[in-house]
Coordinates of C-alpha atoms and ligand atoms in Angstrom, one line a residue:
M23 CA 12.3 4.3 -6.6
W24 CA 10.9 1.2 -8.2
P25 CA 12.5 0.7 -11.5
G26 CA 10.2 -0.9 -14.1
C27 CA 7.2 0.0 -12.0
A28 CA 5.4 2.0 -14.6
A29 CA 6.0 -0.7 -17.2
R30 CA 4.4 -3.3 -15.0
I31 CA 1.4 -1.1 -14.1
R32 CA 0.8 0.2 -17.6
P33 CA 2.2 -1.9 -20.4
G34 CA 3.4 0.4 -23.1
H35 CA 2.6 3.3 -20.9
L36 CA -0.1 4.6 -23.2
G37 CA -3.2 6.2 -21.8
Q38 CA -5.2 3.9 -24.1
A39 CA -3.5 0.8 -22.6
R40 CA -4.2 2.0 -19.1
A41 CA -7.8 2.6 -19.8
H42 CA -8.1 -0.8 -21.3
D43 CA -5.9 -2.7 -18.8
T44 CA -7.7 -1.4 -15.7
G45 CA -11.2 -1.8 -17.0
H46 CA -11.5 1.9 -16.4
L47 CA -13.4 4.0 -18.8
G48 CA -11.3 7.0 -19.7
A49 CA -14.3 8.8 -21.0
V50 CA -15.7 9.1 -17.5
D51 CA -13.1 11.4 -16.2
G52 CA -10.5 11.8 -19.0
A53 CA -10.2 13.9 -22.1
L54 CA -10.2 11.6 -25.2
C55 CA -8.4 12.4 -28.3
D56 CA -9.2 11.0 -31.8
N57 CA -7.5 7.7 -31.4
G58 CA -9.2 7.0 -28.1
A59 CA -6.2 7.6 -25.9
V60 CA -6.7 9.4 -22.6
H61 CA -4.6 12.6 -22.3
N62 CA -5.9 13.8 -19.0
Y63 CA -7.5 12.1 -16.0
R64 CA -8.7 13.1 -12.6
D65 CA -8.9 10.8 -9.6
E66 CA -8.9 10.7 -5.8
G67 CA -5.6 9.5 -4.4
I68 CA -3.4 9.2 -1.3
V69 CA 0.2 10.4 -1.7
L70 CA 2.6 7.6 -0.8
S71 CA 6.0 9.2 -1.4
G72 CA 7.9 11.9 -3.1
H73 CA 11.4 12.2 -4.6
K74 CA 13.3 15.3 -5.7
L75 CA 13.7 15.8 -9.4
G76 CA 16.1 18.5 -10.7
E77 CA 16.0 21.9 -9.1
A78 CA 12.4 22.4 -8.3
D79 CA 10.3 19.4 -9.3
R80 CA 9.2 16.3 -7.5
I81 CA 8.2 12.9 -8.6
V82 CA 5.2 11.8 -6.5
T83 CA 3.8 8.3 -6.1
V84 CA 0.1 8.3 -5.5
L85 CA -2.3 5.4 -4.9
T86 CA -5.5 6.3 -6.7
R87 CA -9.0 5.0 -6.4
S88 CA -9.5 4.1 -10.1
H89 CA -6.1 4.3 -11.8
G90 CA -4.0 2.3 -9.4
L91 CA -0.5 3.3 -8.5
V92 CA 0.5 6.5 -10.4
R93 CA 3.9 8.1 -10.6
A94 CA 3.8 11.6 -11.8
V95 CA 6.0 14.7 -12.0
A96 CA 4.9 17.8 -10.0
K97 CA 6.6 20.7 -11.7
G98 CA 7.9 23.6 -9.6
V99 CA 6.5 22.3 -6.3
R100 CA 9.7 22.8 -4.4
R101 CA 9.6 26.6 -5.0
T102 CA 8.2 28.6 -2.2
K103 CA 5.6 30.2 -4.4
S104 CA 4.2 26.8 -5.5
R105 CA 0.5 26.6 -5.4
F106 CA 0.2 22.9 -4.5
G107 CA 3.6 21.7 -3.1
S108 CA 2.3 21.1 0.5
R109 CA -0.7 19.2 -0.9
L110 CA 1.6 16.6 -2.3
E111 CA 3.3 15.6 1.0
P112 CA 3.1 11.9 1.9
F113 CA -0.3 10.8 3.4
M114 CA -2.3 13.7 1.9
L115 CA -5.6 12.6 0.5
I116 CA -6.1 14.6 -2.7
D117 CA -8.2 15.1 -5.7
V118 CA -5.5 15.1 -8.4
Q119 CA -5.6 15.9 -12.1
C120 CA -2.8 14.6 -14.4
H121 CA -1.8 14.8 -18.0
V122 CA -0.5 11.5 -19.5
G123 CA 3.1 11.9 -20.4
R124 CA 5.4 9.8 -22.5
N125 CA 7.4 8.4 -19.5
L126 CA 5.8 9.9 -16.4
D127 CA 2.5 11.7 -16.1
I128 CA 2.4 15.4 -15.2
V129 CA 0.4 16.7 -12.2
T130 CA -1.7 19.6 -13.4
Q131 CA -4.1 20.3 -10.5
V132 CA -4.3 19.2 -6.9
E133 CA -7.1 19.8 -4.4
L134 CA -6.8 18.7 -0.8
I135 CA -9.5 16.3 0.5
E136 CA -8.1 15.4 3.9
P137 CA -4.7 16.6 5.3
F138 CA -3.7 13.4 7.0
A139 CA 0.0 14.4 6.8
R140 CA -0.6 17.1 9.4
G141 CA -2.0 14.8 12.1
I142 CA 0.5 12.0 11.4
G143 CA 3.6 14.2 11.2
A144 CA 3.2 15.3 14.8
D145 CA 3.5 11.8 16.2
Y146 CA 6.7 9.8 15.5
D147 CA 5.1 6.3 16.0
A148 CA 2.1 7.2 13.8
Y149 CA 4.5 8.6 11.2
S150 CA 6.6 5.4 11.2
A151 CA 3.5 3.2 11.0
A152 CA 2.1 5.3 8.1
S153 CA 5.4 5.1 6.3
V154 CA 5.4 1.3 6.4
M155 CA 1.8 1.2 5.3
A156 CA 2.6 3.4 2.3
E157 CA 5.6 1.4 1.3
T158 CA 3.6 -1.9 1.6
A159 CA 0.7 -0.5 -0.4
S160 CA 3.1 0.6 -3.1
R161 CA 4.7 -2.8 -3.2
I162 CA 1.4 -4.7 -3.3
T163 CA -0.3 -2.4 -5.9
E164 CA 2.6 -2.2 -8.3
A165 CA 2.2 -5.9 -8.7
E166 CA -1.5 -6.3 -9.2
P167 CA -4.3 -4.7 -11.3
V168 CA -6.1 -1.7 -10.0
S169 CA -7.6 -2.5 -6.6
R170 CA -10.2 -0.1 -5.2
A171 CA -10.2 -2.3 -2.1
Q172 CA -6.5 -1.6 -1.5
F173 CA -7.1 2.2 -1.9
L174 CA -10.0 2.2 0.6
L175 CA -8.1 0.0 3.0
L176 CA -5.1 2.3 3.1
V177 CA -7.2 5.5 3.4
A178 CA -9.1 4.0 6.3
A179 CA -5.9 2.9 8.0
I180 CA -4.2 6.3 7.6
R181 CA -7.3 8.1 8.8
S182 CA -7.5 5.9 11.9
L183 CA -3.8 6.6 12.6
C184 CA -4.3 10.3 12.1
R185 CA -7.2 10.2 14.7
G186 CA -5.1 8.1 17.1
E187 CA -7.9 5.6 17.4
H188 CA -5.6 2.7 18.2
P189 CA -1.9 2.2 19.2
P190 CA 0.1 2.8 15.9
R191 CA 1.9 -0.6 16.1
L192 CA -1.4 -2.5 16.3
A193 CA -3.0 -0.3 13.6
L194 CA 0.0 -1.2 11.4
D195 CA -0.3 -4.9 12.0
A196 CA -4.0 -4.9 11.4
Y197 CA -3.5 -3.0 8.1
L198 CA -0.7 -5.3 6.9
L199 CA -2.8 -8.4 7.6
R200 CA -5.8 -7.0 5.8
A201 CA -3.8 -5.6 2.9
M202 CA -2.2 -9.0 2.4
S203 CA -5.5 -10.8 2.7
V204 CA -7.1 -8.5 0.1
A205 CA -4.2 -9.3 -2.2
G206 CA -4.9 -13.0 -1.8
W207 CA -2.3 -13.9 0.9
A208 CA -4.4 -14.4 4.0
P209 CA -2.4 -16.4 6.6
S210 CA -4.1 -19.3 8.4
L211 CA -4.1 -18.4 12.0
A212 CA -5.9 -21.4 13.5
D213 CA -6.0 -24.6 11.4
C214 CA -2.9 -26.1 10.0
A215 CA -2.1 -24.4 6.7
Q216 CA -0.7 -27.6 5.3
C217 CA -3.0 -30.5 6.3
G218 CA -6.0 -28.6 7.7
A219 CA -5.8 -30.1 11.2
P220 CA -8.0 -28.0 13.5
G221 CA -6.0 -25.5 15.6
P222 CA -4.9 -23.9 17.6
H223 CA -1.3 -24.8 16.7
R224 CA 1.9 -23.5 18.1
A225 CA 4.1 -23.2 15.1
F226 CA 3.9 -20.6 12.2
S227 CA 5.6 -20.9 8.8
A228 CA 5.3 -18.1 6.3
A229 CA 6.4 -20.5 3.5
L230 CA 3.6 -23.0 4.3
G231 CA 0.9 -20.4 4.7
G232 CA 0.6 -19.7 8.5
A233 CA -0.1 -21.9 11.5
V234 CA 1.2 -25.4 11.1
C235 CA 0.6 -28.5 13.3
S236 CA 3.5 -30.4 14.9
G237 CA 3.4 -33.0 12.2
C238 CA 3.8 -30.5 9.3
R239 CA 6.1 -28.1 11.1
P240 CA 9.2 -27.4 9.0
S241 CA 12.5 -26.9 10.7
G242 CA 13.0 -23.2 11.3
A243 CA 9.3 -22.4 11.8
A244 CA 8.6 -19.7 14.3
L245 CA 7.2 -20.9 17.7
P246 CA 5.1 -18.1 19.1
D247 CA 2.6 -18.6 21.9
T248 CA -0.8 -19.6 20.5
D249 CA -2.1 -16.4 22.1
A250 CA 0.0 -14.4 19.5
L251 CA -2.0 -16.1 16.7
D252 CA -5.2 -15.4 18.6
H253 CA -4.1 -11.8 18.8
L254 CA -3.5 -11.6 15.1
A255 CA -6.9 -13.1 14.4
A256 CA -8.5 -10.4 16.5
L257 CA -6.6 -7.7 14.5
L258 CA -7.6 -9.3 11.2
T259 CA -11.3 -9.3 12.1
G260 CA -11.3 -5.9 13.7
D261 CA -11.9 -7.1 17.2
W262 CA -10.1 -4.2 18.7
A263 CA -11.2 -4.7 22.3
R264 CA -9.6 -8.2 22.3
A265 CA -6.5 -7.1 20.3
E266 CA -5.8 -4.1 22.6
A267 CA -6.3 -6.4 25.7
S268 CA -3.7 -8.8 24.4
D269 CA -0.6 -9.4 26.5
L270 CA 2.3 -7.2 25.3
H271 CA 4.5 -10.2 24.7
D272 CA 1.8 -11.6 22.3
Q273 CA 1.6 -8.3 20.6
M274 CA 5.3 -8.2 20.0
D275 CA 5.4 -11.9 18.8
G276 CA 2.4 -11.1 16.5
S277 CA 4.2 -8.1 15.0
K278 CA 7.2 -10.3 14.2
L279 CA 5.0 -12.9 12.5
V280 CA 3.2 -10.2 10.4
S281 CA 6.6 -8.7 9.4
D282 CA 7.9 -12.2 8.3
W283 CA 4.6 -12.9 6.5
V284 CA 4.7 -9.6 4.5
S285 CA 8.4 -9.9 3.7
W286 CA 8.2 -13.5 2.5
H287 CA 5.2 -12.8 0.2
L288 CA 6.3 -9.5 -1.2
E289 CA 9.9 -10.6 -1.9
R290 CA 8.7 -13.8 -3.6
N291 CA 6.1 -11.9 -5.6
I292 CA 8.6 -9.3 -6.8
R293 CA 11.1 -11.9 -7.7
S294 CA 8.5 -13.7 -9.8
L295 CA 7.6 -10.5 -11.5
R296 CA 11.3 -9.9 -12.4
V297 CA 11.4 -13.4 -13.9
L298 CA 8.3 -12.7 -15.9
E299 CA 9.8 -9.4 -17.2
R300 CA 12.9 -11.2 -18.4
T301 CA 11.0 -13.9 -20.3
Ligands
LIG407 ZN1 -0.6 -30.2 9.6

């Protein structure tokens, strides 16, 4: 659970505020009441996670195309007779209709678009990669305005995992690099992130923005082989032939750098949000 999440996404948690904040026109797909507030909306979304609520309900977190990150209550879905329980499993791509509630929205209808969960659930590595993708997408999008690019990126990555197009670990690293870049945190993988000296450089510092030259290198910077940075550049640009041909050692080093990069930025970002909320 992400306490305070709804407040950050939707100040005041009013349908009207959401329609305004996201630049989304509620009239396009929502039912408007007299004061202009949206009571219902419909959107395409990918289920990121679910948590039990009471005896039979579940709270689902869905990254939607036009409404950003949505958390909503699906009533009665844990009963065996439920019409749409299985459609709300993580990684399902759905067409969802919600009623705007006082605290959490209520899911009123769900149609399945693509059942990614079925393909991913059969492969442990794919499932693990998809889980990290979903968690990262949730962390990134709870902190930024509605991003259709993040939605499309996640759907493409989960679809690719489901089809087994690339090794799951590489698919995950490629997704993480791209999601961070779309969010405005692209690492420098060649030139020095600090002084701009042309690369390749040996050291990598998440705090300084990526590759760093020997003159700018802070103590404690990672020292991967330069081939690891080249491998990450191939993942970021979608050069799969080059990425999959990388030495396994470089792939492992690259994964560690990506993980450090994501953790450093998301933790700092969330900390700064908490400071903002207190002031
Ligand atoms: Zn430098």
